Amino acid sequence: MSVSGKTAVITGSNSGIGLGIAREFAKAGANVVLNSFTDRDEDHALAAEIAAETGVTATYIQADMSKGDQCRALVERAGTCDILINNAGIQHVAPIDQFPVDKWDAIIAINMNSAFHTTAAALPMMREGGWGRVINIASAHGLTASPYKAAYIAAKHGVVGMTKTVALETAEEPITANAVCPGYVLTPLVEAQIPDTMKEYNMSREDVIRNVMLARQPSKEFATVEQLGGTCVFLASDAAAQITGTTISVDGGWTAL
Ligand code: NAD
């Protein structure tokens, strides 16, 4: 069974990795449901553009992944959810004794709790359809740590743990649950940090990328949103039917160090 004709719901998919994943699923023939917390014309236009380019059904549903009821409502409004991709995420960097409580709460809610709520809403639909894939976008920071990112690292480790439990609870069903762990990916968010970092360290763009951003990524290359999308499409394929409860790193060797 291929992903063609299946419906993929991707949280946080009006930019970056989520949008890249949506595009790869649409190219593979899956219908896609895009999401973010905004409700702008350009959000809906993105879905229309994907539909026009690929011929699949693509819709955009506004829902705030920091709110449990809205996470569940996203899946319910999608109507069908064969493939659930929990991708929405934010970051904040501060030492733990100065970490703003509201930032901690938001990161735990958006990066971890949302996956609990969407998975809880999606599993009954997958069971009814007799097939399902849960794919959680964690991070190299779901497997390793860095200073000043306590909330992000707690949330991403939590997502990796929850993925294993979902896999065990669905192990005898045609449903799998896995986490994808990207290293640094060149998204608009990361691109926007380059000029400031160049100024801060008085470095060239090339030096910032190689020696600051990719200091822990042995390949010295960013992963791309297309590679992340392709990895997710693979996890949804028949070839991956026995891959469950594990992580796939797309990190240029980060976790081999
Ligand atoms: P991004 O900022 O481009 O994308 C984040 C997405 O989440 C956006 O679509 C945003 O609108 C959405 N979002 C934020 N808050 C939301 C909310 N409350 N409700 C619904 N949607 C919300 O960043 P990205 O780099 O594409 O990150 C996507 C995922 O990949 C995140 O979970 C991130 O932690 C993870 N990741 C990114 C990298 C990287 O280097 N870019 C590395 C490892 C993991």
Short mmCIF file of C-alpha atoms and ligand atoms in Angstrom, two decimals:
data_model
loop_
_atom_site.label_atom_id
_atom_site.label_comp_id
_atom_site.label_asym_id
_atom_site.label_seq_id
_atom_site.Cartn_x
_atom_site.Cartn_y
_atom_site.Cartn_z
CA MET A 1 0.00 0.00 0.00
CA SER A 2 1.47 3.37 -0.95
CA VAL A 3 0.62 6.74 0.55
CA SER A 4 -1.35 7.67 -2.59
CA GLY A 5 -4.93 8.49 -1.63
CA LYS A 6 -4.12 8.57 2.08
CA THR A 7 -4.65 11.73 4.13
CA ALA A 8 -1.72 13.26 6.00
CA VAL A 9 -2.35 15.84 8.74
CA ILE A 10 0.77 17.90 9.41
CA THR A 11 0.83 20.26 12.38
CA GLY A 12 2.74 23.54 12.02
CA SER A 13 2.98 23.29 8.25
CA ASN A 14 2.69 26.80 6.85
CA SER A 15 6.50 27.12 6.79
CA GLY A 16 9.80 25.30 7.12
CA ILE A 17 9.99 21.55 7.68
CA GLY A 18 6.22 21.06 8.02
CA LEU A 19 5.58 22.70 4.65
CA GLY A 20 8.39 20.64 3.11
CA ILE A 21 6.81 17.46 4.49
CA ALA A 22 3.39 18.48 3.14
CA ARG A 23 4.86 19.07 -0.31
CA GLU A 24 6.61 15.67 -0.38
CA PHE A 25 3.43 13.83 0.69
CA ALA A 26 1.39 15.70 -1.93
CA LYS A 27 3.97 14.79 -4.60
CA ALA A 28 3.59 11.15 -3.50
CA GLY A 29 -0.18 11.43 -4.03
CA ALA A 30 -1.38 11.86 -0.45
CA ASN A 31 -4.05 14.41 0.41
CA VAL A 32 -2.67 16.90 2.90
CA VAL A 33 -4.06 18.99 5.73
CA LEU A 34 -1.89 21.99 6.54
CA ASN A 35 -2.07 23.76 9.90
CA SER A 36 -0.85 26.64 11.98
CA PHE A 37 -2.31 29.01 14.57
CA THR A 38 -2.85 31.84 12.04
CA ASP A 39 -5.78 32.18 9.64
CA ARG A 40 -4.42 34.37 6.85
CA ASP A 41 -5.21 34.35 3.15
CA GLU A 42 -1.65 33.22 2.43
CA ASP A 43 -2.12 30.14 4.67
CA HIS A 44 -5.09 28.99 2.59
CA ALA A 45 -3.27 30.02 -0.61
CA LEU A 46 -0.42 27.61 0.26
CA ALA A 47 -2.89 24.73 0.37
CA ALA A 48 -4.45 25.84 -2.93
CA GLU A 49 -0.97 26.05 -4.51
CA ILE A 50 -0.09 22.50 -3.41
CA ALA A 51 -3.41 21.20 -4.72
CA ALA A 52 -2.90 22.95 -8.09
CA GLU A 53 0.67 21.65 -8.42
CA THR A 54 -0.01 18.03 -7.50
CA GLY A 55 -3.72 17.34 -8.06
CA VAL A 56 -4.27 16.10 -4.50
CA THR A 57 -6.78 17.59 -2.06
CA ALA A 58 -5.01 20.09 0.16
CA THR A 59 -6.70 22.11 2.89
CA TYR A 60 -5.56 24.47 5.61
CA ILE A 61 -7.08 24.27 9.09
CA GLN A 62 -6.30 26.91 11.70
CA ALA A 63 -5.71 25.45 15.17
CA ASP A 64 -3.42 26.52 18.02
CA MET A 65 -1.23 23.57 19.02
CA SER A 66 -0.64 25.11 22.46
CA LYS A 67 -4.28 24.27 23.30
CA GLY A 68 -5.27 20.63 23.83
CA ASP A 69 -8.87 21.05 22.66
CA GLN A 70 -7.71 22.74 19.43
CA CYS A 71 -5.21 19.91 18.77
CA ARG A 72 -8.03 17.39 18.98
CA ALA A 73 -10.35 19.64 16.93
CA LEU A 74 -7.75 19.81 14.13
CA VAL A 75 -7.84 16.03 13.70
CA GLU A 76 -11.62 15.91 14.00
CA ARG A 77 -12.07 18.69 11.42
CA ALA A 78 -9.67 16.91 9.06
CA GLY A 79 -12.26 14.09 9.06
CA THR A 80 -9.68 11.49 8.03
CA CYS A 81 -6.18 11.10 9.45
CA ASP A 82 -4.24 8.13 8.08
CA ILE A 83 -0.87 9.78 8.61
CA LEU A 84 -0.31 12.15 11.53
CA ILE A 85 2.82 14.26 11.54
CA ASN A 86 3.44 16.18 14.73
CA ASN A 87 5.78 18.92 13.59
CA ALA A 88 4.69 22.22 15.24
CA GLY A 89 7.46 23.54 17.42
CA ILE A 90 9.02 26.66 18.91
CA GLN A 91 12.31 27.40 20.66
CA HIS A 92 13.56 29.70 23.43
CA VAL A 93 17.13 29.89 24.67
CA ALA A 94 17.98 30.90 28.28
CA PRO A 95 19.81 29.47 31.32
CA ILE A 96 17.45 27.34 33.40
CA ASP A 97 17.46 29.67 36.42
CA GLN A 98 16.38 32.54 34.16
CA PHE A 99 14.09 30.55 31.88
CA PRO A 100 10.76 32.44 31.58
CA VAL A 101 7.95 30.27 32.94
CA ASP A 102 5.58 31.27 30.13
CA LYS A 103 8.19 30.15 27.55
CA TRP A 104 8.68 26.83 29.37
CA ASP A 105 4.91 26.24 29.41
CA ALA A 106 4.49 27.18 25.73
CA ILE A 107 7.36 24.95 24.56
CA ILE A 108 6.13 21.95 26.56
CA ALA A 109 2.57 22.54 25.26
CA ILE A 110 3.39 23.06 21.57
CA ASN A 111 6.40 20.75 21.19
CA MET A 112 5.19 17.85 23.36
CA ASN A 113 1.63 17.99 24.72
CA SER A 114 0.17 18.68 21.26
CA ALA A 115 1.44 15.28 20.07
CA PHE A 116 -0.41 13.59 22.95
CA HIS A 117 -3.70 15.29 22.04
CA THR A 118 -3.47 14.80 18.25
CA THR A 119 -2.41 11.16 18.64
CA ALA A 120 -5.26 10.48 21.05
CA ALA A 121 -7.70 11.95 18.51
CA ALA A 122 -6.14 10.26 15.47
CA LEU A 123 -5.69 6.65 16.68
CA PRO A 124 -9.43 5.81 16.65
CA MET A 125 -9.60 7.07 13.03
CA MET A 126 -6.54 5.00 12.05
CA ARG A 127 -8.06 1.92 13.71
CA GLU A 128 -11.33 2.46 11.86
CA GLY A 129 -9.44 2.81 8.57
CA GLY A 130 -7.32 -0.26 9.38
CA TRP A 131 -4.00 1.51 8.79
CA GLY A 132 -2.03 4.36 10.28
CA ARG A 133 1.26 6.15 10.70
CA VAL A 134 2.27 8.48 13.54
CA ILE A 135 5.43 10.44 12.74
CA ASN A 136 6.77 12.83 15.34
CA ILE A 137 9.32 15.44 14.34
CA ALA A 138 11.63 15.42 17.35
CA SER A 139 15.24 16.61 16.99
CA ALA A 140 18.87 15.66 17.56
CA HIS A 141 17.94 17.42 20.80
CA GLY A 142 15.51 14.55 21.49
CA LEU A 143 18.61 12.34 21.88
CA THR A 144 21.31 14.73 23.10
CA ALA A 145 21.41 17.99 25.04
CA SER A 146 22.85 21.49 24.73
CA PRO A 147 22.97 24.22 27.36
CA TYR A 148 20.21 26.87 27.58
CA LYS A 149 17.54 24.82 25.80
CA ALA A 150 16.02 23.06 28.82
CA ALA A 151 12.38 23.25 27.74
CA TYR A 152 13.07 22.26 24.13
CA ILE A 153 15.24 19.33 25.16
CA ALA A 154 12.76 18.15 27.79
CA ALA A 155 9.93 18.34 25.25
CA LYS A 156 11.84 16.58 22.46
CA HIS A 157 13.07 13.79 24.77
CA GLY A 158 9.47 13.49 25.95
CA VAL A 159 8.22 13.14 22.37
CA VAL A 160 10.76 10.37 21.70
CA GLY A 161 9.54 8.54 24.82
CA MET A 162 5.87 8.98 23.93
CA THR A 163 6.58 7.66 20.42
CA LYS A 164 7.85 4.38 21.93
CA THR A 165 4.71 3.99 24.04
CA VAL A 166 2.39 4.66 21.07
CA ALA A 167 4.34 2.04 19.10
CA LEU A 168 3.88 -0.55 21.87
CA GLU A 169 0.17 0.22 22.24
CA THR A 170 -0.34 -0.28 18.46
CA ALA A 171 2.27 -3.01 17.93
CA GLU A 172 -0.19 -5.72 16.84
CA GLU A 173 -2.11 -3.36 14.54
CA PRO A 174 -1.15 -2.06 11.07
CA ILE A 175 -0.12 1.21 12.68
CA THR A 176 3.42 2.43 13.36
CA ALA A 177 4.82 5.30 15.41
CA ASN A 178 8.29 6.74 14.93
CA ALA A 179 10.23 9.91 15.59
CA VAL A 180 12.40 11.73 13.07
CA CYS A 181 15.36 13.54 14.62
CA PRO A 182 16.73 16.32 12.41
CA GLY A 183 20.01 18.07 13.01
CA TYR A 184 20.22 21.66 11.74
CA VAL A 185 17.85 22.23 8.82
CA LEU A 186 18.05 25.35 6.68
CA THR A 187 14.53 26.73 7.19
CA PRO A 188 13.59 30.43 6.93
CA LEU A 189 13.83 30.52 10.75
CA VAL A 190 17.46 29.36 10.69
CA GLU A 191 18.34 31.52 7.65
CA ALA A 192 17.10 34.58 9.55
CA GLN A 193 19.60 33.92 12.38
CA ILE A 194 22.63 34.04 10.07
CA PRO A 195 23.02 37.86 9.68
CA ASP A 196 22.84 38.49 13.47
CA THR A 197 25.29 35.68 14.20
CA MET A 198 27.67 37.09 11.55
CA LYS A 199 27.61 40.43 13.38
CA GLU A 200 27.86 38.88 16.86
CA TYR A 201 30.96 36.81 16.00
CA ASN A 202 32.32 39.14 13.28
CA MET A 203 32.41 36.15 10.93
CA SER A 204 31.62 35.53 7.29
CA ARG A 205 28.39 33.71 6.36
CA GLU A 206 30.43 30.59 5.51
CA ASP A 207 32.22 30.64 8.90
CA VAL A 208 28.96 31.12 10.82
CA ILE A 209 27.40 28.17 9.02
CA ARG A 210 30.44 25.88 9.34
CA ASN A 211 31.86 26.81 12.72
CA VAL A 212 28.84 28.01 14.71
CA MET A 213 25.66 26.48 13.36
CA LEU A 214 27.11 23.22 12.06
CA ALA A 215 29.77 22.87 14.76
CA ARG A 216 28.13 19.61 15.91
CA GLN A 217 27.02 18.42 12.46
CA PRO A 218 29.97 16.44 11.05
CA SER A 219 28.73 16.58 7.43
CA LYS A 220 29.03 20.41 7.64
CA GLU A 221 25.87 20.57 5.57
CA PHE A 222 22.35 21.48 6.59
CA ALA A 223 19.66 18.84 6.20
CA THR A 224 16.95 20.03 3.80
CA VAL A 225 13.18 20.13 4.17
CA GLU A 226 12.96 17.85 1.12
CA GLN A 227 15.13 15.25 2.87
CA LEU A 228 12.90 15.45 5.95
CA GLY A 229 9.80 15.11 3.79
CA GLY A 230 11.30 12.13 1.95
CA THR A 231 12.15 10.43 5.26
CA CYS A 232 8.55 10.86 6.43
CA VAL A 233 7.15 9.50 3.14
CA PHE A 234 9.46 6.49 3.56
CA LEU A 235 8.19 5.92 7.13
CA ALA A 236 4.65 5.94 5.73
CA SER A 237 5.52 3.40 3.01
CA ASP A 238 5.08 -0.38 3.08
CA ALA A 239 8.84 -0.81 3.29
CA ALA A 240 8.66 0.73 6.77
CA ALA A 241 5.76 -1.39 8.06
CA GLN A 242 8.02 -3.11 10.63
CA ILE A 243 9.81 0.06 11.64
CA THR A 244 8.06 1.20 14.80
CA GLY A 245 8.95 2.70 18.16
CA THR A 246 12.26 4.03 16.98
CA THR A 247 14.03 7.20 15.86
CA ILE A 248 15.55 8.06 12.51
CA SER A 249 18.26 10.70 12.64
CA VAL A 250 18.66 13.08 9.69
CA ASP A 251 21.55 14.95 11.24
CA GLY A 252 24.70 14.60 9.12
CA GLY A 253 26.31 12.43 11.82
CA TRP A 254 25.56 14.62 14.88
CA THR A 255 24.48 11.69 17.06
CA ALA A 256 27.46 9.55 15.97
CA LEU A 257 29.84 11.85 17.80
P1 NAD B 1 9.37 26.92 11.60
O1 NAD B 1 9.27 28.03 12.60
O2 NAD B 1 9.62 27.24 10.18
O3 NAD B 1 8.08 26.01 11.68
C1 NAD B 1 7.34 25.82 12.86
C2 NAD B 1 5.91 25.65 12.47
O4 NAD B 1 5.13 25.49 13.66
C3 NAD B 1 5.36 26.88 11.72
O5 NAD B 1 4.49 26.45 10.70
C4 NAD B 1 4.59 27.60 12.82
O6 NAD B 1 3.55 28.39 12.31
C5 NAD B 1 4.07 26.41 13.61
N1 NAD B 1 3.62 26.76 14.94
C6 NAD B 1 4.28 27.45 15.90
N2 NAD B 1 3.48 27.60 16.98
C7 NAD B 1 2.31 26.98 16.69
C8 NAD B 1 1.09 26.81 17.40
N3 NAD B 1 0.90 27.31 18.62
N4 NAD B 1 0.09 26.14 16.78
C9 NAD B 1 0.24 25.65 15.52
N5 NAD B 1 1.37 25.79 14.81
C10 NAD B 1 2.39 26.45 15.41
O7 NAD B 1 10.49 25.92 12.16
P2 NAD B 1 11.04 24.55 11.59
O8 NAD B 1 12.50 24.69 11.67
O9 NAD B 1 10.41 24.18 10.31
O10 NAD B 1 10.59 23.52 12.74
C11 NAD B 1 9.63 22.50 12.56
C12 NAD B 1 9.85 21.39 13.57
O11 NAD B 1 11.14 20.80 13.33
C13 NAD B 1 9.86 21.85 15.03
O12 NAD B 1 9.22 20.89 15.84
C14 NAD B 1 11.34 21.94 15.35
O13 NAD B 1 11.58 21.77 16.73
C15 NAD B 1 11.87 20.78 14.53
N6 NAD B 1 13.30 20.86 14.26
C16 NAD B 1 13.82 21.88 13.51
C17 NAD B 1 15.20 21.93 13.25
C18 NAD B 1 15.85 23.02 12.41
O14 NAD B 1 17.08 23.08 12.36
N7 NAD B 1 15.10 23.86 11.72
C19 NAD B 1 16.03 20.94 13.80
C20 NAD B 1 15.46 19.92 14.56
C21 NAD B 1 14.09 19.89 14.79
#
